[in-house]
mmCIF file of C-alpha atoms in Angstrom:
data_model
loop_
_atom_site.group_PDB
_atom_site.id
_atom_site.type_symbol
_atom_site.label_atom_id
_atom_site.label_comp_id
_atom_site.label_asym_id
_atom_site.label_seq_id
_atom_site.Cartn_x
_atom_site.Cartn_y
_atom_site.Cartn_z
ATOM 1 C CA UNK A 27 3.960 -92.878 -54.880
ATOM 2 C CA UNK A 28 6.587 -95.198 -53.749
ATOM 3 C CA UNK A 29 10.074 -93.993 -53.756
ATOM 4 C CA UNK A 30 13.504 -95.688 -53.420
ATOM 5 C CA UNK A 31 16.257 -93.981 -51.372
ATOM 6 C CA UNK A 32 19.897 -94.449 -52.399
ATOM 7 C CA UNK A 33 23.327 -93.642 -50.839
ATOM 8 C CA UNK A 34 26.188 -93.144 -53.320
ATOM 9 C CA UNK A 35 29.589 -93.380 -51.844
ATOM 10 C CA UNK A 36 32.248 -92.374 -54.518
ATOM 11 C CA UNK A 37 35.503 -92.766 -52.479
ATOM 12 C CA UNK A 38 36.318 -94.883 -49.335
ATOM 13 C CA UNK A 39 39.846 -96.191 -48.270
ATOM 14 C CA UNK A 40 39.647 -98.930 -47.998
ATOM 15 C CA UNK A 41 37.039 -101.115 -46.593
ATOM 16 C CA UNK A 42 33.825 -99.995 -44.910
ATOM 17 C CA UNK A 43 30.758 -101.013 -43.276
ATOM 18 C CA UNK A 44 27.627 -98.914 -43.362
ATOM 19 C CA UNK A 45 24.985 -98.368 -40.827
ATOM 20 C CA UNK A 46 21.889 -96.589 -40.820
ATOM 21 C CA UNK A 47 19.933 -96.419 -37.322
ATOM 22 C CA UNK A 48 22.154 -99.033 -35.867
ATOM 23 C CA UNK A 49 21.540 -101.441 -38.924
ATOM 24 C CA UNK A 50 24.138 -102.641 -41.128
ATOM 25 C CA UNK A 51 22.880 -101.747 -44.734
ATOM 26 C CA UNK A 52 25.701 -103.306 -46.827
ATOM 27 C CA UNK A 53 25.514 -107.153 -47.262
ATOM 28 C CA UNK A 54 29.256 -107.314 -48.187
ATOM 29 C CA UNK A 55 32.119 -105.384 -46.815
ATOM 30 C CA UNK A 56 32.627 -102.622 -49.399
ATOM 31 C CA UNK A 57 36.259 -102.957 -50.305
ATOM 32 C CA UNK A 58 38.473 -100.827 -52.696
ATOM 33 C CA UNK A 59 39.524 -97.163 -52.834
ATOM 34 C CA UNK A 60 38.423 -96.441 -56.471
ATOM 35 C CA UNK A 61 34.871 -98.259 -56.634
ATOM 36 C CA UNK A 62 31.830 -96.314 -56.460
ATOM 37 C CA UNK A 63 29.219 -97.868 -54.341
ATOM 38 C CA UNK A 64 25.386 -97.354 -54.535
ATOM 39 C CA UNK A 65 23.495 -98.948 -51.757
ATOM 40 C CA UNK A 66 19.558 -99.013 -51.393
ATOM 41 C CA UNK A 67 18.524 -97.558 -47.994
ATOM 42 C CA UNK A 68 14.991 -97.391 -48.510
ATOM 43 C CA UNK A 69 14.102 -100.026 -45.922
ATOM 44 C CA UNK A 70 16.650 -98.611 -43.110
ATOM 45 C CA UNK A 71 15.176 -95.055 -43.104
ATOM 46 C CA UNK A 72 12.852 -94.260 -40.227
ATOM 47 C CA UNK A 73 10.181 -91.870 -41.173
ATOM 48 C CA UNK A 74 8.414 -91.724 -37.580
ATOM 49 C CA UNK A 75 11.278 -90.002 -35.881
ATOM 50 C CA UNK A 76 11.373 -86.193 -34.557
ATOM 51 C CA UNK A 77 12.238 -83.955 -37.570
ATOM 52 C CA UNK A 78 12.896 -87.198 -39.675
ATOM 53 C CA UNK A 79 16.522 -87.451 -38.327
ATOM 54 C CA UNK A 80 18.168 -90.880 -39.083
ATOM 55 C CA UNK A 81 21.639 -91.609 -37.961
ATOM 56 C CA UNK A 82 24.416 -92.774 -40.186
ATOM 57 C CA UNK A 83 27.850 -94.423 -39.185
ATOM 58 C CA UNK A 84 30.496 -95.738 -41.252
ATOM 59 C CA UNK A 85 33.342 -97.862 -39.996
ATOM 60 C CA UNK A 86 36.439 -97.561 -42.274
ATOM 61 C CA UNK A 87 39.131 -99.779 -42.031
ATOM 62 C CA UNK A 88 42.780 -99.915 -43.633
ATOM 63 C CA UNK A 89 43.949 -102.269 -46.323
ATOM 64 C CA UNK A 90 45.098 -105.724 -45.263
ATOM 65 C CA UNK A 91 47.859 -106.001 -45.639
ATOM 66 C CA UNK A 92 48.939 -102.613 -45.274
ATOM 67 C CA UNK A 93 52.563 -103.175 -46.067
ATOM 68 C CA UNK A 94 55.711 -102.032 -44.147
ATOM 69 C CA UNK A 95 57.498 -98.597 -44.830
ATOM 70 C CA UNK A 96 61.141 -99.065 -45.715
ATOM 71 C CA UNK A 97 61.657 -95.788 -47.534
ATOM 72 C CA UNK A 98 61.488 -97.374 -50.792
ATOM 73 C CA UNK A 99 59.030 -97.195 -53.782
ATOM 74 C CA UNK A 100 55.716 -98.034 -52.120
ATOM 75 C CA UNK A 101 57.352 -99.651 -48.925
ATOM 76 C CA UNK A 102 57.880 -103.173 -49.276
ATOM 77 C CA UNK A 103 55.329 -103.529 -52.022
ATOM 78 C CA UNK A 104 52.823 -105.564 -50.194
ATOM 79 C CA UNK A 105 50.154 -102.481 -50.170
ATOM 80 C CA UNK A 106 50.135 -103.002 -54.112
ATOM 81 C CA UNK A 107 47.997 -106.091 -53.437
ATOM 82 C CA UNK A 108 45.407 -103.691 -52.321
ATOM 83 C CA UNK A 109 43.666 -101.388 -54.845
ATOM 84 C CA UNK A 110 44.713 -97.927 -52.929
ATOM 85 C CA UNK A 111 47.353 -95.436 -52.913
ATOM 86 C CA UNK A 112 50.829 -97.322 -53.428
ATOM 87 C CA UNK A 113 52.590 -94.267 -52.251
ATOM 88 C CA UNK A 114 50.866 -94.222 -48.761
ATOM 89 C CA UNK A 115 53.544 -96.844 -47.750
ATOM 90 C CA UNK A 116 56.193 -94.286 -48.685
ATOM 91 C CA UNK A 117 57.961 -93.490 -51.766
ATOM 92 C CA UNK A 118 61.034 -91.389 -52.666
ATOM 93 C CA UNK A 119 59.303 -88.281 -52.646
ATOM 94 C CA UNK A 120 57.109 -88.616 -49.586
ATOM 95 C CA UNK A 121 56.839 -90.147 -46.443
ATOM 96 C CA UNK A 122 54.640 -92.883 -45.166
ATOM 97 C CA UNK A 123 51.060 -92.282 -44.173
ATOM 98 C CA UNK A 124 50.939 -94.215 -41.016
ATOM 99 C CA UNK A 125 47.050 -95.028 -41.444
ATOM 100 C CA UNK A 126 47.399 -95.577 -45.173
ATOM 101 C CA UNK A 127 45.306 -92.730 -46.016
ATOM 102 C CA UNK A 128 42.115 -94.430 -44.494
ATOM 103 C CA UNK A 129 39.003 -92.501 -44.546
ATOM 104 C CA UNK A 130 36.160 -91.181 -46.619
ATOM 105 C CA UNK A 131 37.896 -89.191 -49.481
ATOM 106 C CA UNK A 132 34.984 -88.243 -51.859
ATOM 107 C CA UNK A 133 31.266 -87.356 -51.962
ATOM 108 C CA UNK A 134 28.666 -89.260 -49.981
ATOM 109 C CA UNK A 135 25.213 -88.397 -51.443
ATOM 110 C CA UNK A 136 21.437 -89.337 -50.881
ATOM 111 C CA UNK A 137 19.016 -89.052 -53.342
ATOM 112 C CA UNK A 138 15.536 -90.667 -54.251
ATOM 113 C CA UNK A 139 13.929 -91.882 -57.386
ATOM 114 C CA UNK A 140 10.675 -93.901 -58.013
ATOM 115 C CA UNK A 141 10.689 -97.655 -58.102
ATOM 116 C CA UNK A 142 12.405 -97.994 -61.392
ATOM 117 C CA UNK A 143 15.786 -96.410 -62.037
ATOM 118 C CA UNK A 144 18.423 -97.092 -64.692
ATOM 119 C CA UNK A 145 21.862 -96.600 -63.315
ATOM 120 C CA UNK A 146 25.390 -96.636 -65.153
ATOM 121 C CA UNK A 147 23.756 -97.483 -68.611
ATOM 122 C CA UNK A 148 26.641 -98.693 -71.029
ATOM 123 C CA UNK A 149 26.092 -97.025 -74.565
ATOM 124 C CA UNK A 150 28.089 -97.710 -77.861
ATOM 125 C CA UNK A 151 27.661 -95.720 -80.890
ATOM 126 C CA UNK A 152 28.974 -97.012 -83.972
ATOM 127 C CA UNK A 153 29.202 -94.573 -86.971
ATOM 128 C CA UNK A 154 29.388 -96.408 -90.388
ATOM 129 C CA UNK A 155 31.754 -94.976 -93.049
ATOM 130 C CA UNK A 156 32.705 -91.455 -93.288
ATOM 131 C CA UNK A 157 30.004 -88.654 -92.150
ATOM 132 C CA UNK A 158 29.483 -85.701 -94.399
ATOM 133 C CA UNK A 159 27.606 -82.780 -92.640
ATOM 134 C CA UNK A 160 26.227 -81.504 -96.011
ATOM 135 C CA UNK A 161 24.860 -84.826 -97.140
ATOM 136 C CA UNK A 162 21.143 -85.868 -96.298
ATOM 137 C CA UNK A 163 21.874 -89.587 -97.577
ATOM 138 C CA UNK A 164 23.868 -91.205 -94.788
ATOM 139 C CA UNK A 165 23.894 -94.446 -93.233
ATOM 140 C CA UNK A 166 22.084 -94.642 -89.697
ATOM 141 C CA UNK A 167 24.247 -94.776 -86.759
ATOM 142 C CA UNK A 168 23.979 -97.935 -84.594
ATOM 143 C CA UNK A 169 23.331 -97.311 -80.917
ATOM 144 C CA UNK A 170 23.823 -100.441 -78.295
ATOM 145 C CA UNK A 171 22.300 -100.092 -74.971
ATOM 146 C CA UNK A 172 23.346 -102.551 -72.144
#
């Protein structure tokens, strides 16, 4: 049975390159703090190594431009051009974060599936008219999946 292996990165601040066994697995630079990435890592895994150990490396870089702290709301405001914590350049209630909070800040998971997988379906349910839980004669709900 054929299997696909997936790596899910739920939070990286801000840019990242992902390597497995020395091979870069993301074609384009991952960019954006609040974006979830799903990478197919099937072809990058080695199955003949001792104890099935593979090496993972993630190079994380700060947003560019990172902005300058000036003690104001969000520093000089330049960091707002990136999708990241605006307060990392300083705010009236906190000091600046010198590295702009760079790093992995949420879960990284690896899982496998069969050859077919449905990810992130968008389901819309429309319920016509008013529903009456005591009635057996109601219009059907309309479900749209994309």
